[in-house]
Coordinates of C-alpha atoms in Angstrom, one line a residue:
M8 CA 17.0 59.2 -34.1
T9 CA 15.4 56.1 -35.5
L10 CA 15.4 52.4 -34.8
P11 CA 18.3 50.5 -36.4
P12 CA 17.1 48.5 -39.4
E13 CA 17.6 45.2 -37.7
S14 CA 15.6 46.4 -34.6
A15 CA 12.8 47.7 -36.8
A16 CA 12.7 44.4 -38.7
W17 CA 12.6 42.4 -35.5
L18 CA 9.9 44.6 -34.0
Q19 CA 7.7 44.3 -37.0
A20 CA 8.1 40.5 -37.0
I21 CA 7.5 40.0 -33.3
S22 CA 4.5 42.3 -33.3
G23 CA 2.9 41.0 -36.5
A24 CA 2.6 44.6 -37.6
S25 CA 2.2 45.2 -41.3
A26 CA 4.4 48.3 -41.0
I27 CA 6.1 50.7 -38.6
E28 CA 4.4 54.0 -39.3
E29 CA 6.5 56.3 -37.2
A30 CA 9.2 56.4 -34.4
E31 CA 9.3 59.4 -32.1
H32 CA 12.4 60.0 -30.0
V33 CA 11.4 60.3 -26.3
Q34 CA 14.8 60.6 -24.7
T35 CA 18.4 59.5 -24.8
L36 CA 19.4 57.1 -22.1
W37 CA 21.7 58.3 -19.3
S38 CA 25.2 58.9 -20.4
G39 CA 24.4 58.1 -24.0
Y40 CA 23.7 54.4 -23.5
G41 CA 20.9 54.2 -26.1
Q42 CA 17.5 55.7 -26.7
I43 CA 13.8 55.4 -25.9
L44 CA 11.4 55.7 -28.7
R45 CA 7.6 55.7 -29.0
V46 CA 6.8 53.6 -32.1
K47 CA 3.5 53.5 -33.9
L48 CA 2.7 50.1 -35.4
K49 CA 0.2 49.3 -38.2
Q50 CA -2.2 46.5 -37.4
P51 CA -0.1 44.6 -34.8
T52 CA -1.3 41.2 -33.7
W53 CA 1.4 40.2 -31.2
P54 CA 1.0 36.5 -32.1
D55 CA 3.6 35.1 -29.7
S56 CA 2.8 37.2 -26.6
E57 CA 1.0 35.9 -23.5
P58 CA -2.7 36.8 -23.4
S59 CA -2.1 38.9 -20.3
T60 CA 0.4 41.2 -22.1
S61 CA -0.7 41.2 -25.8
T62 CA -3.5 43.7 -26.4
S63 CA -5.2 45.1 -29.4
L64 CA -4.5 48.5 -27.9
A65 CA -0.8 48.1 -28.3
T66 CA -0.6 50.0 -31.6
R67 CA 1.9 52.4 -29.9
V68 CA 4.7 50.9 -27.9
I69 CA 7.8 52.2 -26.1
V70 CA 11.0 50.7 -27.4
K71 CA 14.0 50.9 -25.1
Q72 CA 17.1 50.4 -27.3
I73 CA 20.3 49.9 -25.2
S74 CA 23.4 50.5 -27.3
P75 CA 26.3 51.1 -24.9
P76 CA 29.4 53.0 -26.0
S77 CA 32.5 51.0 -26.6
S78 CA 34.7 50.1 -23.8
T79 CA 37.3 52.6 -25.0
E80 CA 34.8 55.3 -24.3
Q81 CA 34.7 54.2 -20.6
G82 CA 31.1 54.7 -20.0
G83 CA 29.9 57.5 -22.3
A84 CA 29.4 61.2 -21.7
H85 CA 28.5 61.3 -18.1
P86 CA 27.1 64.7 -17.2
R87 CA 29.1 64.8 -13.9
G88 CA 32.3 63.3 -15.3
W89 CA 32.0 59.9 -13.6
N90 CA 33.2 58.0 -16.8
T91 CA 34.9 55.0 -15.2
S92 CA 35.1 51.3 -16.1
Q93 CA 33.2 50.6 -12.9
S94 CA 30.4 52.9 -13.8
H95 CA 30.3 51.3 -17.3
R96 CA 30.0 47.8 -15.8
R97 CA 27.3 49.0 -13.4
K98 CA 25.2 50.5 -16.2
L99 CA 25.5 47.3 -18.3
R100 CA 24.4 45.2 -15.3
S101 CA 21.5 47.6 -14.7
Y102 CA 19.9 46.9 -18.0
E103 CA 20.3 43.1 -17.4
V104 CA 18.5 43.6 -14.1
E105 CA 15.7 45.6 -15.8
S106 CA 15.2 42.9 -18.3
A107 CA 15.1 40.2 -15.6
F108 CA 12.5 42.3 -13.6
Y109 CA 10.2 42.6 -16.6
A110 CA 10.6 38.9 -17.5
H111 CA 10.2 37.3 -14.1
H112 CA 8.9 39.7 -11.5
A113 CA 6.7 42.4 -12.9
I114 CA 3.9 39.9 -13.1
H115 CA 3.5 40.2 -9.4
C116 CA 2.6 43.9 -9.6
D117 CA -1.1 44.8 -9.7
A118 CA -3.2 48.0 -10.3
F119 CA -2.0 49.5 -7.0
C120 CA 1.6 49.3 -8.1
R121 CA 1.2 49.5 -11.8
V122 CA 4.1 48.9 -14.2
A123 CA 4.2 48.8 -18.0
K124 CA 3.6 45.4 -19.5
C125 CA 6.6 44.0 -21.3
L126 CA 5.6 42.9 -24.8
A127 CA 8.9 41.6 -26.0
Q128 CA 12.6 41.8 -25.5
A129 CA 15.7 40.5 -27.2
E130 CA 19.5 40.7 -27.6
L131 CA 20.3 41.9 -31.1
P132 CA 23.6 42.8 -32.8
S133 CA 22.7 46.4 -32.4
G134 CA 22.2 46.0 -28.6
Q135 CA 19.5 45.0 -26.1
I136 CA 15.9 45.9 -26.9
I137 CA 12.9 46.0 -24.5
V138 CA 9.4 46.7 -25.9
L139 CA 6.9 48.0 -23.4
E140 CA 3.3 49.0 -23.3
D141 CA 2.9 52.8 -23.9
L142 CA 1.6 54.0 -20.5
D143 CA 0.4 57.2 -22.2
Q144 CA -1.9 55.2 -24.4
A145 CA -2.9 53.0 -21.4
G146 CA -4.2 56.0 -19.5
Y147 CA -1.2 57.3 -17.6
P148 CA -0.2 60.4 -19.7
I149 CA 0.6 62.9 -16.9
R150 CA 4.1 63.7 -15.7
H151 CA 5.1 66.1 -12.9
R152 CA 8.4 67.7 -11.8
S153 CA 7.1 68.4 -8.3
L154 CA 4.1 67.2 -6.4
N155 CA 1.3 68.6 -4.2
A156 CA 0.3 66.6 -1.1
A157 CA -2.2 64.5 -3.1
G158 CA 0.5 63.5 -5.6
V159 CA 3.0 62.7 -2.9
N160 CA 0.5 60.5 -1.2
Q161 CA -0.2 58.7 -4.5
G162 CA 3.5 58.0 -4.9
L163 CA 3.9 56.8 -1.4
R164 CA 1.0 54.4 -1.8
W165 CA 2.5 53.0 -5.0
L166 CA 5.7 52.3 -3.0
A167 CA 3.8 50.7 -0.1
H168 CA 1.9 48.3 -2.4
F169 CA 5.1 47.5 -4.3
H170 CA 7.0 46.8 -1.1
A171 CA 4.2 44.7 0.3
R172 CA 4.2 42.5 -2.9
F173 CA 7.8 41.5 -2.3
L174 CA 8.1 41.7 1.5
H175 CA 10.1 38.9 3.1
P176 CA 12.3 38.1 6.1
Q177 CA 16.0 39.0 5.7
D178 CA 17.1 35.4 5.3
Q179 CA 14.9 34.6 2.2
A180 CA 16.7 36.0 -0.8
A181 CA 17.3 33.2 -3.4
Q182 CA 14.2 34.0 -5.4
W183 CA 15.6 37.4 -6.5
N184 CA 19.1 36.3 -7.5
D185 CA 18.7 37.8 -11.0
L186 CA 18.2 41.3 -9.6
W187 CA 20.6 43.5 -7.7
P188 CA 21.6 41.8 -4.4
I189 CA 21.3 45.3 -2.9
G190 CA 18.8 47.7 -4.6
T191 CA 19.3 51.4 -5.4
Y192 CA 21.9 53.0 -7.7
W193 CA 23.8 54.7 -4.8
H194 CA 24.5 51.8 -2.4
L195 CA 28.0 51.8 -1.0
A196 CA 29.4 48.6 -2.6
T197 CA 29.0 50.0 -6.1
R198 CA 30.2 53.5 -5.3
P199 CA 33.9 53.3 -4.1
D200 CA 35.0 56.1 -6.3
E201 CA 32.4 58.5 -4.9
F202 CA 33.2 57.3 -1.4
E203 CA 36.9 58.2 -1.8
T204 CA 36.1 61.7 -2.9
M205 CA 33.8 62.4 0.1
P206 CA 35.1 64.9 2.6
E207 CA 36.5 63.4 5.8
G208 CA 34.1 63.4 8.7
A209 CA 31.6 61.5 10.8
L210 CA 29.4 60.5 7.9
K211 CA 32.3 59.0 6.0
Q212 CA 33.5 57.2 9.1
A213 CA 30.1 55.8 9.7
A214 CA 29.2 54.9 6.1
T215 CA 29.8 51.2 6.4
A216 CA 27.7 51.0 9.6
I217 CA 24.9 52.9 8.0
D218 CA 25.0 50.6 5.0
A219 CA 25.0 47.5 7.2
C220 CA 21.9 48.8 9.2
L221 CA 19.9 48.9 5.9
N222 CA 21.3 45.7 4.4
E223 CA 20.8 43.7 7.5
C224 CA 17.5 44.9 8.7
Q225 CA 15.1 42.1 9.8
F226 CA 12.6 42.7 6.9
Q227 CA 13.5 43.1 3.3
T228 CA 11.6 43.8 0.1
L229 CA 12.4 44.7 -3.4
V230 CA 13.1 48.4 -3.7
H231 CA 12.5 50.2 -7.0
G232 CA 15.9 51.8 -6.6
D233 CA 15.3 55.0 -8.5
A234 CA 11.8 56.0 -7.3
K235 CA 11.8 59.6 -8.2
V236 CA 9.0 61.7 -9.4
A237 CA 10.2 61.7 -13.0
N238 CA 9.6 57.9 -13.1
L239 CA 6.0 58.2 -12.0
C240 CA 3.3 58.3 -14.7
F241 CA 0.0 59.7 -13.4
A242 CA -3.4 58.6 -14.6
A243 CA -5.9 60.8 -16.5
R244 CA -8.5 59.5 -14.0
H245 CA -7.8 61.7 -11.0
H246 CA -8.1 59.0 -8.2
Q247 CA -6.5 56.1 -10.1
P248 CA -3.1 55.0 -8.8
P249 CA -0.1 56.0 -10.9
A250 CA 2.3 53.7 -12.7
M251 CA 6.1 53.6 -12.3
V252 CA 8.9 53.1 -14.9
D253 CA 12.6 52.5 -15.0
F254 CA 13.6 49.3 -13.1
Q255 CA 17.3 49.3 -13.7
Y256 CA 18.2 49.4 -10.0
V257 CA 15.6 47.2 -8.5
G258 CA 16.8 44.8 -5.8
R259 CA 16.6 43.8 -2.2
G260 CA 16.5 46.3 0.6
C261 CA 14.7 48.3 3.2
G262 CA 11.6 50.1 1.9
M263 CA 12.7 53.3 3.6
K264 CA 15.4 53.7 0.9
D265 CA 12.7 54.3 -1.7
V266 CA 10.6 56.5 0.6
A267 CA 13.4 58.8 1.5
Y268 CA 14.7 59.1 -2.1
F269 CA 11.2 59.7 -3.4
L270 CA 10.5 62.5 -0.9
S271 CA 13.9 64.1 -1.9
S272 CA 12.8 64.1 -5.5
C273 CA 9.4 65.8 -5.2
V274 CA 9.0 68.0 -2.1
S275 CA 10.9 70.9 -0.7
E276 CA 13.0 71.0 2.4
S277 CA 10.3 72.9 4.3
D278 CA 7.6 70.5 3.1
C279 CA 9.7 67.6 4.5
E280 CA 10.1 69.4 7.7
R281 CA 6.4 70.2 8.1
N282 CA 4.8 67.0 6.8
E283 CA 7.4 64.2 7.6
S284 CA 5.1 62.6 10.1
R285 CA 2.1 62.8 7.8
Y286 CA 3.9 61.4 4.8
L287 CA 5.3 58.5 6.9
A288 CA 1.8 57.9 8.3
T289 CA 0.4 57.7 4.7
Y290 CA 3.1 55.2 3.7
F291 CA 2.7 52.9 6.7
E292 CA -1.1 53.0 6.6
S293 CA -0.9 52.0 2.9
L294 CA 1.7 49.3 3.7
R295 CA -0.6 47.9 6.4
D296 CA -3.5 47.7 4.0
A297 CA -1.4 46.3 1.2
M298 CA 0.0 43.5 3.5
L299 CA -3.6 42.6 4.5
T300 CA -4.6 42.6 0.8
H301 CA -1.6 40.5 -0.4
G302 CA -1.6 38.1 2.6
T303 CA 2.0 38.5 3.9
E304 CA 1.5 36.2 6.9
P305 CA 3.4 35.3 9.0
I306 CA 5.0 38.7 8.8
E307 CA 3.3 41.1 11.2
F308 CA 2.8 44.7 10.1
A309 CA 3.7 46.1 13.5
A310 CA 7.1 44.4 13.4
V311 CA 7.8 45.8 10.0
E312 CA 6.7 49.3 10.9
N313 CA 8.7 49.3 14.1
S314 CA 11.9 48.1 12.2
W315 CA 11.5 50.5 9.3
R316 CA 10.5 53.7 11.0
K317 CA 13.8 53.6 12.9
L318 CA 15.6 53.3 9.5
Y319 CA 14.1 56.3 7.8
P320 CA 16.9 58.7 8.9
I321 CA 19.4 56.0 8.2
A322 CA 18.2 55.8 4.6
W323 CA 18.5 59.6 4.2
A324 CA 22.0 59.4 5.5
D325 CA 22.9 56.7 3.1
F326 CA 21.8 58.8 0.2
V327 CA 23.5 61.9 1.6
R328 CA 26.8 59.9 1.8
F329 CA 26.4 59.2 -2.0
L330 CA 25.7 62.8 -2.8
E331 CA 28.6 64.2 -0.9
G332 CA 31.0 62.2 -3.0
W333 CA 29.1 62.4 -6.3
C334 CA 28.1 66.0 -6.4
P335 CA 29.1 68.2 -3.4
G336 CA 26.7 71.2 -3.2
H337 CA 23.8 69.3 -4.6
A338 CA 20.4 70.9 -4.1
K339 CA 19.3 67.9 -2.0
L340 CA 21.9 68.5 0.6
T341 CA 19.6 70.6 2.7
G342 CA 19.2 71.4 6.4
Y343 CA 16.5 68.6 6.5
S344 CA 18.9 66.0 5.0
Q345 CA 21.6 67.1 7.5
R346 CA 19.2 66.7 10.4
M347 CA 18.3 63.2 9.2
T348 CA 22.1 62.5 8.9
N349 CA 22.7 63.6 12.4
L350 CA 19.9 61.3 13.7
A351 CA 21.5 58.5 11.8
L352 CA 24.9 59.2 13.2
E353 CA 23.5 59.1 16.7
H354 CA 21.9 55.8 15.9
V355 CA 25.0 54.1 14.7
G356 CA 27.3 55.8 17.2
G357 CA 29.5 57.5 14.6
E358 CA 32.3 55.2 15.3
H359 CA 34.9 54.6 12.6
T360 CA 34.3 51.5 10.5
P361 CA 36.4 50.1 7.6
S362 CA 35.9 51.7 4.2
P363 CA 34.8 49.5 1.2
N364 CA 38.4 49.4 0.1
D365 CA 40.0 48.5 3.4

């Protein structure tokens, strides 16, 4: 795959490069909604970029080219068959959200919750295009499929610092209206099809109550929304904090949603069982330090920890609810995730509440 001619011409013009020397295909976007390329530029100058983002080192950039399938294709070749008009609209919105995050909010992230610098973005006839700094070239070339304890701790610290940067009381939401009103790709309001296919039982009956516990908790932040190990880029320098990519589902929420989902992506069931308390301690210690660093007064750390710790099993149950409808038998539906779900059901009482379609 290569850049469409108009995208290549725009990139060369916006970067001031004398030529595009090569374009390497990195991956196809989920369900065939475009592609990610690593592009090598010859002598770029980035004449119109902000000083904080343009850099003489940006001779290699990551180009995210969003070219959705036509509406007649109903959302592309989804690997699990969820090719619906609703999923199509959700994906289109997700790229609008990612664009808004890089344009207006990524500037608040620092070295402890590193994200790629956005060098340029545009809407072209061939689709939306986002040009990002190549994190490999910036010193974050390492990817993992699973993590040891040190790697898990690094990911949890990234989340803690990210959450501290955007922490706010529940009633202060207007400044993030361009992002998802509820972060994560699995939250209940956007998954009625998967909810309908869930097996009947206590979790389905309690789904709305579980969703409300998370959405109405006293303290909110921006959650990454897809904080899995595959989206972490680790630094070549061993003790340097990692970077995170893929902000399509960033929005308001309880930080525990990111924590539970991250742990589900990178550690085994037995590891979760053995080290749950240690991992949560790492997260909350890092959150406390980050709140002190970023000056989140008048929010008190103890109040946030007290609120969010209780919601850790709730966050697990919320994700389990999605998996039971989306992919019954998924590898993440473990004994540990069931234990968390049982704790959540005890918390909400397990009473029947209206479904999203009632």
